[in-house]
Every structure is written in structure tokens, then in C-alpha cells.
Amino acid sequence: MSIKNRIKQLFPLVMCLSITTACSNDSNEQVISKKKESTKLKSGNFVLQIKTPTEVRMGDKFELEGSIKYIGEKETYLLHGSKDIHFVITNVHGQNIDDDTAYAGVGMETKLKTGDVLSEKEGYKINKKGTYNIAVITSFDESVSGDIEDGKRVQMKINGLKLIVK
């Protein structure tokens, strides 16, 4: 039998084995959902929107995303710190798992028109399995003139977001 005929006979067997191997699933491999939950909160002229994963794999880096959208009709100023949105992750005992939770001071000014959006992303990694709570806090002054004297305090907080670490 020639090599060419031998290859023709073995080809279906090799293909079948290749497909079977490619489709097999390693029993140690965990498939973690990449689904994100989106939550919105409106307060006055602003909408706070948060996107958080619902599940992550222990030790993998993940991001929490937040945005503040201005929906007012007139131009305004946002008087704020260097960080507009603060993410707080706590374990089931209420202990903060991120030691770097210092709030930045004030001193920044951002002029906003209708539809403008300020966004923040923070990366995290959790090295212990379990269920965690995520809270999102934003606090700033809105001023029509850019002067703190006529500023109106805006505070928004979203609680109760859950994160499962597998």
C-alpha cells in the first residue's frame, strides 16, 4: 500500500481525534460569566451609571466602571476632587477589601454641557472566594458660575451590588 493511500485511510481517523480533543473540556477549568450588571441612579441634573461584573474568578483582575452624565439644560460647573466616583468593595463582615480608599480632595472644576459624561474605571483583584458587596459613591458641587459660594451639593450612592468570586 502506498503512503498516499495510507494517508487517505488515516485522515478521517486523525480528523475525528482532532475534533474530539478540541471539544473536550478540562475538568479543572472554570468558566466564569463575563456578564455585567448595569445600574442607574438619577439625582437632579445628573445620572450615575455603574457597570459591575456579577462573577469573577479568584485572582483575576476585573474592572468596575462608572459614569456621571449631565442632563441639565444650561451649562454648569462641576466642582470636585480628582476622583469623581468612588468604588467600595466589602466582604460579608462589612470589612473593606481595598486599603486604598482615600478620597481625593476638592479643587478641580469641569464645565459641562447637556449630555457630557465623566467616566471612571478602577481595576481590582480579589484573592479569596466568596460573595462581596459593592457600593458606589459620588459627591461634588454643581455651580452655575463656577464659584463654590453658589454651589449646590450633589451626593449619590448605589448600594447592594453583589459580586461572586469563584
Short mmCIF file of N, CA and C in Angstrom, two decimals:
data_model
loop_
_atom_site.label_atom_id
_atom_site.label_comp_id
_atom_site.label_asym_id
_atom_site.label_seq_id
_atom_site.Cartn_x
_atom_site.Cartn_y
_atom_site.Cartn_z
N MET A 1 0.85 -1.17 0.00
CA MET A 1 0.00 0.00 0.00
C MET A 1 0.90 1.23 0.00
N SER A 2 0.56 2.17 -0.84
CA SER A 2 1.37 3.38 -0.94
C SER A 2 1.10 4.31 0.24
N ILE A 3 2.02 5.19 0.46
CA ILE A 3 1.88 6.17 1.55
C ILE A 3 0.67 7.06 1.30
N LYS A 4 0.45 7.40 0.06
CA LYS A 4 -0.67 8.26 -0.29
C LYS A 4 -2.00 7.60 0.10
N ASN A 5 -2.15 6.31 -0.20
CA ASN A 5 -3.38 5.59 0.16
C ASN A 5 -3.51 5.45 1.68
N ARG A 6 -2.39 5.22 2.34
CA ARG A 6 -2.38 5.09 3.81
C ARG A 6 -2.87 6.39 4.46
N ILE A 7 -2.38 7.52 3.93
CA ILE A 7 -2.79 8.84 4.44
C ILE A 7 -4.28 9.03 4.22
N LYS A 8 -4.79 8.65 3.06
CA LYS A 8 -6.23 8.76 2.78
C LYS A 8 -7.05 7.95 3.76
N GLN A 9 -6.57 6.79 4.14
CA GLN A 9 -7.30 5.93 5.07
C GLN A 9 -7.25 6.50 6.50
N LEU A 10 -6.10 7.03 6.89
CA LEU A 10 -5.93 7.53 8.26
C LEU A 10 -6.50 8.94 8.46
N PHE A 11 -6.69 9.68 7.40
CA PHE A 11 -7.15 11.07 7.52
C PHE A 11 -8.47 11.20 8.29
N PRO A 12 -9.51 10.40 7.98
CA PRO A 12 -10.76 10.53 8.76
C PRO A 12 -10.55 10.24 10.25
N LEU A 13 -9.71 9.28 10.58
CA LEU A 13 -9.44 8.96 11.98
C LEU A 13 -8.72 10.12 12.68
N VAL A 14 -7.73 10.71 12.01
CA VAL A 14 -6.99 11.84 12.58
C VAL A 14 -7.92 13.03 12.78
N MET A 15 -8.79 13.29 11.83
CA MET A 15 -9.74 14.41 11.94
C MET A 15 -10.71 14.17 13.10
N CYS A 16 -11.19 12.96 13.22
CA CYS A 16 -12.13 12.64 14.30
C CYS A 16 -11.46 12.83 15.67
N LEU A 17 -10.23 12.38 15.82
CA LEU A 17 -9.48 12.55 17.07
C LEU A 17 -9.21 14.02 17.35
N SER A 18 -8.88 14.78 16.33
CA SER A 18 -8.61 16.22 16.50
C SER A 18 -9.85 16.96 16.98
N ILE A 19 -10.99 16.65 16.39
CA ILE A 19 -12.24 17.31 16.79
C ILE A 19 -12.61 16.92 18.22
N THR A 20 -12.48 15.65 18.56
CA THR A 20 -12.80 15.19 19.90
C THR A 20 -11.91 15.86 20.94
N THR A 21 -10.63 15.97 20.66
CA THR A 21 -9.69 16.61 21.58
C THR A 21 -10.00 18.09 21.73
N ALA A 22 -10.32 18.77 20.65
CA ALA A 22 -10.62 20.20 20.70
C ALA A 22 -11.90 20.48 21.47
N CYS A 23 -12.86 19.56 21.42
CA CYS A 23 -14.14 19.77 22.08
C CYS A 23 -14.14 19.33 23.54
N SER A 24 -13.14 18.57 23.94
CA SER A 24 -13.14 18.11 25.33
C SER A 24 -12.88 19.27 26.27
N ASN A 25 -13.40 19.18 27.50
CA ASN A 25 -13.28 20.26 28.47
C ASN A 25 -12.44 19.78 29.64
N ASP A 26 -11.41 20.49 29.97
CA ASP A 26 -10.57 20.17 31.11
C ASP A 26 -11.42 20.30 32.38
N SER A 27 -11.47 19.27 33.21
CA SER A 27 -12.33 19.29 34.40
C SER A 27 -11.89 20.33 35.42
N ASN A 28 -10.64 20.78 35.37
CA ASN A 28 -10.16 21.79 36.31
C ASN A 28 -10.46 23.22 35.85
N GLU A 29 -10.89 23.36 34.60
CA GLU A 29 -11.13 24.70 34.05
C GLU A 29 -12.48 25.22 34.50
N GLN A 30 -12.51 26.43 35.01
CA GLN A 30 -13.76 27.05 35.42
C GLN A 30 -14.17 28.09 34.38
N VAL A 31 -15.41 28.06 34.02
CA VAL A 31 -15.92 29.06 33.09
C VAL A 31 -16.66 30.10 33.92
N ILE A 32 -16.17 31.33 33.91
CA ILE A 32 -16.76 32.41 34.69
C ILE A 32 -17.52 33.34 33.75
N SER A 33 -18.72 33.70 34.15
CA SER A 33 -19.56 34.59 33.35
C SER A 33 -18.89 35.96 33.20
N LYS A 34 -18.95 36.51 32.00
CA LYS A 34 -18.43 37.86 31.77
C LYS A 34 -19.57 38.86 31.76
N LYS A 35 -20.73 38.44 32.23
CA LYS A 35 -21.91 39.30 32.26
C LYS A 35 -21.70 40.44 33.24
N LYS A 36 -22.09 41.63 32.83
CA LYS A 36 -22.00 42.80 33.70
C LYS A 36 -23.41 43.29 34.01
N GLU A 37 -23.54 43.79 35.20
CA GLU A 37 -24.80 44.37 35.64
C GLU A 37 -24.68 45.88 35.52
N SER A 38 -25.71 46.52 35.00
CA SER A 38 -25.71 47.98 34.87
C SER A 38 -26.80 48.55 35.77
N THR A 39 -26.43 49.56 36.55
CA THR A 39 -27.36 50.19 37.48
C THR A 39 -27.30 51.69 37.29
N LYS A 40 -28.47 52.35 37.29
CA LYS A 40 -28.54 53.81 37.13
C LYS A 40 -29.26 54.43 38.32
N LEU A 41 -28.83 55.66 38.65
CA LEU A 41 -29.47 56.44 39.70
C LEU A 41 -29.50 57.90 39.23
N LYS A 42 -30.69 58.52 39.26
CA LYS A 42 -30.83 59.92 38.86
C LYS A 42 -30.99 60.78 40.10
N SER A 43 -30.28 61.91 40.10
CA SER A 43 -30.42 62.89 41.17
C SER A 43 -30.25 64.28 40.57
N GLY A 44 -31.33 65.05 40.56
CA GLY A 44 -31.27 66.40 39.99
C GLY A 44 -30.90 66.36 38.52
N ASN A 45 -29.82 67.06 38.19
CA ASN A 45 -29.37 67.17 36.80
C ASN A 45 -28.37 66.10 36.39
N PHE A 46 -28.24 65.04 37.18
CA PHE A 46 -27.20 64.05 36.93
C PHE A 46 -27.74 62.63 36.99
N VAL A 47 -27.11 61.76 36.19
CA VAL A 47 -27.41 60.33 36.22
C VAL A 47 -26.09 59.61 36.48
N LEU A 48 -26.06 58.81 37.53
CA LEU A 48 -24.90 57.98 37.86
C LEU A 48 -25.19 56.60 37.31
N GLN A 49 -24.30 56.09 36.44
CA GLN A 49 -24.45 54.74 35.89
C GLN A 49 -23.23 53.91 36.26
N ILE A 50 -23.48 52.70 36.73
CA ILE A 50 -22.42 51.80 37.17
C ILE A 50 -22.52 50.49 36.41
N LYS A 51 -21.37 49.96 35.97
CA LYS A 51 -21.31 48.63 35.35
C LYS A 51 -20.35 47.79 36.19
N THR A 52 -20.87 46.68 36.72
CA THR A 52 -20.07 45.79 37.55
C THR A 52 -20.24 44.35 37.07
N PRO A 53 -19.18 43.55 37.16
CA PRO A 53 -19.35 42.13 36.86
C PRO A 53 -20.17 41.48 37.97
N THR A 54 -20.85 40.39 37.65
CA THR A 54 -21.60 39.66 38.66
C THR A 54 -20.78 38.49 39.21
N GLU A 55 -19.84 37.99 38.41
CA GLU A 55 -18.95 36.91 38.82
C GLU A 55 -17.56 37.14 38.26
N VAL A 56 -16.56 36.79 39.04
CA VAL A 56 -15.17 36.82 38.57
C VAL A 56 -14.45 35.60 39.13
N ARG A 57 -13.34 35.28 38.54
CA ARG A 57 -12.52 34.18 39.02
C ARG A 57 -11.53 34.72 40.05
N MET A 58 -11.35 34.01 41.13
CA MET A 58 -10.42 34.40 42.19
C MET A 58 -9.03 34.67 41.59
N GLY A 59 -8.47 35.83 41.93
CA GLY A 59 -7.13 36.19 41.47
C GLY A 59 -7.08 36.87 40.12
N ASP A 60 -8.19 36.90 39.39
CA ASP A 60 -8.22 37.58 38.09
C ASP A 60 -8.55 39.05 38.29
N LYS A 61 -7.94 39.88 37.47
CA LYS A 61 -8.21 41.31 37.54
C LYS A 61 -9.54 41.60 36.84
N PHE A 62 -10.33 42.50 37.43
CA PHE A 62 -11.60 42.90 36.83
C PHE A 62 -11.75 44.40 37.02
N GLU A 63 -12.69 45.00 36.26
CA GLU A 63 -12.90 46.45 36.34
C GLU A 63 -14.32 46.78 36.79
N LEU A 64 -14.39 47.86 37.55
CA LEU A 64 -15.67 48.48 37.87
C LEU A 64 -15.70 49.77 37.08
N GLU A 65 -16.82 50.04 36.43
CA GLU A 65 -16.94 51.23 35.58
C GLU A 65 -18.08 52.10 36.09
N GLY A 66 -17.85 53.40 36.07
CA GLY A 66 -18.88 54.33 36.47
C GLY A 66 -18.86 55.57 35.61
N SER A 67 -20.02 56.20 35.46
CA SER A 67 -20.09 57.46 34.71
C SER A 67 -21.14 58.36 35.33
N ILE A 68 -20.88 59.65 35.20
CA ILE A 68 -21.84 60.68 35.64
C ILE A 68 -22.21 61.46 34.38
N LYS A 69 -23.50 61.44 34.04
CA LYS A 69 -23.98 62.16 32.86
C LYS A 69 -24.76 63.38 33.30
N TYR A 70 -24.45 64.52 32.68
CA TYR A 70 -25.16 65.76 32.97
C TYR A 70 -26.37 65.85 32.04
N ILE A 71 -27.58 65.96 32.63
CA ILE A 71 -28.80 66.02 31.84
C ILE A 71 -29.53 67.36 31.99
N GLY A 72 -28.89 68.31 32.67
CA GLY A 72 -29.48 69.64 32.83
C GLY A 72 -29.53 70.38 31.50
N GLU A 73 -30.25 71.49 31.48
CA GLU A 73 -30.43 72.24 30.23
C GLU A 73 -29.41 73.35 30.03
N LYS A 74 -28.90 73.95 31.08
CA LYS A 74 -27.94 75.05 30.98
C LYS A 74 -26.55 74.55 31.31
N GLU A 75 -25.53 75.23 30.73
CA GLU A 75 -24.15 74.89 31.10
C GLU A 75 -23.97 75.06 32.60
N THR A 76 -23.16 74.20 33.17
CA THR A 76 -22.92 74.26 34.61
C THR A 76 -21.47 73.86 34.88
N TYR A 77 -21.06 74.05 36.09
CA TYR A 77 -19.72 73.65 36.52
C TYR A 77 -19.83 72.57 37.58
N LEU A 78 -18.96 71.61 37.46
CA LEU A 78 -18.83 70.57 38.47
C LEU A 78 -17.57 70.88 39.27
N LEU A 79 -17.71 71.04 40.56
CA LEU A 79 -16.58 71.31 41.45
C LEU A 79 -16.32 70.01 42.21
N HIS A 80 -15.14 69.44 42.01
CA HIS A 80 -14.92 68.08 42.51
C HIS A 80 -13.45 67.82 42.80
N GLY A 81 -13.17 66.62 43.29
CA GLY A 81 -11.80 66.17 43.51
C GLY A 81 -11.28 65.48 42.26
N SER A 82 -10.10 64.92 42.34
CA SER A 82 -9.50 64.28 41.17
C SER A 82 -10.20 62.97 40.82
N LYS A 83 -10.95 62.44 41.75
CA LYS A 83 -11.70 61.21 41.51
C LYS A 83 -13.18 61.51 41.73
N ASP A 84 -13.99 61.32 40.69
CA ASP A 84 -15.41 61.66 40.77
C ASP A 84 -16.25 60.54 41.37
N ILE A 85 -15.85 59.30 41.14
CA ILE A 85 -16.64 58.15 41.56
C ILE A 85 -15.77 57.25 42.42
N HIS A 86 -16.29 56.86 43.57
CA HIS A 86 -15.53 56.01 44.49
C HIS A 86 -16.23 54.65 44.61
N PHE A 87 -15.46 53.58 44.38
CA PHE A 87 -15.98 52.22 44.48
C PHE A 87 -15.52 51.65 45.82
N VAL A 88 -16.43 51.01 46.54
CA VAL A 88 -16.11 50.40 47.82
C VAL A 88 -16.55 48.94 47.77
N ILE A 89 -15.61 48.03 47.96
CA ILE A 89 -15.93 46.60 47.98
C ILE A 89 -15.72 46.09 49.39
N THR A 90 -16.75 45.43 49.93
CA THR A 90 -16.65 44.88 51.29
C THR A 90 -16.98 43.40 51.28
N ASN A 91 -16.40 42.69 52.25
CA ASN A 91 -16.72 41.27 52.39
C ASN A 91 -18.01 41.11 53.19
N VAL A 92 -18.40 39.88 53.49
CA VAL A 92 -19.67 39.63 54.18
C VAL A 92 -19.69 40.20 55.60
N HIS A 93 -18.52 40.50 56.16
CA HIS A 93 -18.43 41.07 57.50
C HIS A 93 -18.39 42.60 57.48
N GLY A 94 -18.52 43.19 56.28
CA GLY A 94 -18.52 44.63 56.15
C GLY A 94 -17.14 45.26 56.12
N GLN A 95 -16.09 44.43 56.06
CA GLN A 95 -14.72 44.94 56.03
C GLN A 95 -14.35 45.32 54.60
N ASN A 96 -13.78 46.50 54.44
CA ASN A 96 -13.35 46.98 53.15
C ASN A 96 -12.17 46.14 52.68
N ILE A 97 -12.22 45.63 51.45
CA ILE A 97 -11.13 44.79 50.97
C ILE A 97 -10.05 45.58 50.22
N ASP A 98 -10.30 46.86 49.99
CA ASP A 98 -9.34 47.69 49.28
C ASP A 98 -8.80 48.73 50.25
N ASP A 99 -7.50 48.65 50.57
CA ASP A 99 -6.91 49.57 51.54
C ASP A 99 -6.73 50.98 50.99
N ASP A 100 -6.79 51.13 49.68
CA ASP A 100 -6.57 52.43 49.06
C ASP A 100 -7.89 53.14 48.80
N THR A 101 -8.60 53.51 49.86
CA THR A 101 -9.91 54.13 49.69
C THR A 101 -9.92 55.61 50.08
N ALA A 102 -8.76 56.23 50.12
CA ALA A 102 -8.71 57.65 50.48
C ALA A 102 -9.43 58.47 49.41
N TYR A 103 -10.23 59.41 49.87
CA TYR A 103 -10.96 60.28 48.96
C TYR A 103 -10.07 61.45 48.58
N ALA A 104 -10.03 61.74 47.30
CA ALA A 104 -9.22 62.86 46.83
C ALA A 104 -9.88 64.17 47.24
N GLY A 105 -9.08 65.18 47.46
CA GLY A 105 -9.59 66.48 47.87
C GLY A 105 -10.27 67.22 46.74
N VAL A 106 -10.83 68.35 47.05
CA VAL A 106 -11.50 69.18 46.05
C VAL A 106 -10.48 70.04 45.33
N GLY A 107 -10.94 70.85 44.42
CA GLY A 107 -10.03 71.76 43.74
C GLY A 107 -10.12 71.71 42.23
N MET A 108 -10.85 70.74 41.69
CA MET A 108 -10.99 70.66 40.24
C MET A 108 -12.33 71.26 39.82
N GLU A 109 -12.35 71.78 38.61
CA GLU A 109 -13.55 72.39 38.06
C GLU A 109 -13.72 71.89 36.63
N THR A 110 -14.91 71.39 36.32
CA THR A 110 -15.20 70.90 34.98
C THR A 110 -16.47 71.56 34.47
N LYS A 111 -16.39 72.19 33.31
CA LYS A 111 -17.56 72.83 32.70
C LYS A 111 -18.32 71.75 31.91
N LEU A 112 -19.64 71.69 32.14
CA LEU A 112 -20.45 70.67 31.49
C LEU A 112 -21.58 71.26 30.67
N LYS A 113 -21.82 70.64 29.52
CA LYS A 113 -22.98 70.95 28.70
C LYS A 113 -23.91 69.74 28.74
N THR A 114 -25.15 69.92 28.35
CA THR A 114 -26.11 68.82 28.32
C THR A 114 -25.53 67.63 27.57
N GLY A 115 -25.59 66.45 28.20
CA GLY A 115 -25.10 65.21 27.57
C GLY A 115 -23.66 64.87 27.87
N ASP A 116 -22.89 65.80 28.47
CA ASP A 116 -21.49 65.49 28.81
C ASP A 116 -21.42 64.39 29.86
N VAL A 117 -20.38 63.56 29.76
CA VAL A 117 -20.22 62.42 30.66
C VAL A 117 -18.79 62.40 31.23
N LEU A 118 -18.70 62.19 32.53
CA LEU A 118 -17.42 61.96 33.20
C LEU A 118 -17.37 60.48 33.57
N SER A 119 -16.27 59.81 33.23
CA SER A 119 -16.18 58.37 33.46
C SER A 119 -14.99 58.00 34.33
N GLU A 120 -15.13 56.91 35.06
CA GLU A 120 -14.06 56.36 35.90
C GLU A 120 -14.05 54.85 35.71
N LYS A 121 -12.85 54.27 35.74
CA LYS A 121 -12.68 52.82 35.75
C LYS A 121 -11.64 52.50 36.80
N GLU A 122 -11.90 51.47 37.58
CA GLU A 122 -10.95 51.02 38.60
C GLU A 122 -10.75 49.53 38.44
N GLY A 123 -9.49 49.10 38.49
CA GLY A 123 -9.18 47.68 38.42
C GLY A 123 -8.97 47.10 39.81
N TYR A 124 -9.44 45.88 39.99
CA TYR A 124 -9.34 45.20 41.28
C TYR A 124 -8.96 43.74 41.05
N LYS A 125 -8.50 43.11 42.11
CA LYS A 125 -8.22 41.68 42.11
C LYS A 125 -8.55 41.17 43.51
N ILE A 126 -9.36 40.14 43.61
CA ILE A 126 -9.73 39.57 44.91
C ILE A 126 -9.17 38.15 44.98
N ASN A 127 -8.46 37.88 46.06
CA ASN A 127 -7.77 36.59 46.20
C ASN A 127 -8.44 35.64 47.18
N LYS A 128 -9.72 35.84 47.43
CA LYS A 128 -10.45 34.94 48.32
C LYS A 128 -11.85 34.73 47.77
N LYS A 129 -12.26 33.46 47.67
CA LYS A 129 -13.60 33.14 47.17
C LYS A 129 -14.66 33.65 48.13
N GLY A 130 -15.83 33.97 47.57
CA GLY A 130 -16.94 34.41 48.41
C GLY A 130 -17.83 35.40 47.70
N THR A 131 -18.78 35.93 48.45
CA THR A 131 -19.70 36.95 47.94
C THR A 131 -19.32 38.28 48.55
N TYR A 132 -19.22 39.30 47.71
CA TYR A 132 -18.80 40.62 48.14
C TYR A 132 -19.88 41.64 47.78
N ASN A 133 -19.91 42.73 48.53
CA ASN A 133 -20.83 43.83 48.28
C ASN A 133 -20.07 44.99 47.65
N ILE A 134 -20.71 45.63 46.69
CA ILE A 134 -20.11 46.80 46.05
C ILE A 134 -21.03 47.99 46.29
N ALA A 135 -20.42 49.08 46.75
CA ALA A 135 -21.13 50.35 46.88
C ALA A 135 -20.40 51.38 46.03
N VAL A 136 -21.14 52.31 45.48
CA VAL A 136 -20.58 53.35 44.64
C VAL A 136 -21.05 54.69 45.17
N ILE A 137 -20.09 55.60 45.38
CA ILE A 137 -20.40 56.89 45.98
C ILE A 137 -19.84 58.00 45.10
N THR A 138 -20.63 59.04 44.90
CA THR A 138 -20.12 60.24 44.24
C THR A 138 -20.63 61.46 45.00
N SER A 139 -19.77 62.46 45.09
CA SER A 139 -20.11 63.66 45.83
C SER A 139 -19.35 64.84 45.21
N PHE A 140 -20.09 65.88 44.86
CA PHE A 140 -19.48 67.05 44.22
C PHE A 140 -20.44 68.23 44.38
N ASP A 141 -19.98 69.40 43.97
CA ASP A 141 -20.83 70.60 43.96
C ASP A 141 -21.13 70.98 42.52
N GLU A 142 -22.38 71.38 42.28
CA GLU A 142 -22.78 71.91 40.99
C GLU A 142 -22.94 73.41 41.14
N SER A 143 -22.34 74.18 40.25
CA SER A 143 -22.37 75.64 40.34
C SER A 143 -22.60 76.24 38.95
N VAL A 144 -23.54 77.17 38.85
CA VAL A 144 -23.80 77.82 37.56
C VAL A 144 -22.69 78.80 37.19
N SER A 145 -21.96 79.33 38.18
CA SER A 145 -20.92 80.32 37.91
C SER A 145 -19.51 79.75 38.02
N GLY A 146 -19.37 78.57 38.60
CA GLY A 146 -18.05 78.02 38.84
C GLY A 146 -17.51 78.42 40.20
N ASP A 147 -18.32 79.12 40.98
CA ASP A 147 -17.92 79.58 42.31
C ASP A 147 -18.54 78.67 43.37
N ILE A 148 -17.75 78.23 44.30
CA ILE A 148 -18.22 77.34 45.36
C ILE A 148 -19.32 77.98 46.20
N GLU A 149 -19.34 79.31 46.25
CA GLU A 149 -20.33 80.02 47.06
C GLU A 149 -21.77 79.77 46.60
N ASP A 150 -21.98 79.62 45.28
CA ASP A 150 -23.34 79.34 44.81
C ASP A 150 -23.52 77.86 44.46
N GLY A 151 -22.59 77.05 44.91
CA GLY A 151 -22.63 75.62 44.62
C GLY A 151 -23.73 74.88 45.38
N LYS A 152 -24.27 73.88 44.73
CA LYS A 152 -25.28 73.01 45.34
C LYS A 152 -24.67 71.62 45.44
N ARG A 153 -24.68 71.05 46.64
CA ARG A 153 -24.08 69.75 46.89
C ARG A 153 -24.91 68.64 46.26
N VAL A 154 -24.24 67.76 45.52
CA VAL A 154 -24.89 66.59 44.91
C VAL A 154 -24.18 65.35 45.44
N GLN A 155 -24.95 64.45 46.05
CA GLN A 155 -24.40 63.20 46.57
C GLN A 155 -25.28 62.07 46.08
N MET A 156 -24.64 61.04 45.55
CA MET A 156 -25.37 59.86 45.10
C MET A 156 -24.64 58.61 45.60
N LYS A 157 -25.42 57.60 45.96
CA LYS A 157 -24.82 56.36 46.45
C LYS A 157 -25.67 55.19 45.96
N ILE A 158 -25.00 54.21 45.40
CA ILE A 158 -25.66 52.97 44.98
C ILE A 158 -25.10 51.87 45.87
N ASN A 159 -25.99 51.15 46.55
CA ASN A 159 -25.63 50.04 47.43
C ASN A 159 -26.22 48.75 46.90
N GLY A 160 -25.77 47.66 47.49
CA GLY A 160 -26.42 46.37 47.26
C GLY A 160 -26.01 45.64 46.01
N LEU A 161 -24.95 46.07 45.35
CA LEU A 161 -24.47 45.34 44.19
C LEU A 161 -23.66 44.15 44.68
N LYS A 162 -23.90 42.97 44.13
CA LYS A 162 -23.24 41.74 44.58
C LYS A 162 -22.20 41.28 43.56
N LEU A 163 -21.11 40.74 44.07
CA LEU A 163 -20.04 40.17 43.26
C LEU A 163 -19.69 38.81 43.84
N ILE A 164 -19.73 37.78 43.01
CA ILE A 164 -19.36 36.43 43.45
C ILE A 164 -17.98 36.13 42.90
N VAL A 165 -17.07 35.75 43.80
CA VAL A 165 -15.71 35.38 43.42
C VAL A 165 -15.61 33.86 43.53
N LYS A 166 -15.31 33.20 42.42
CA LYS A 166 -15.23 31.73 42.38
C LYS A 166 -13.80 31.27 42.27
#
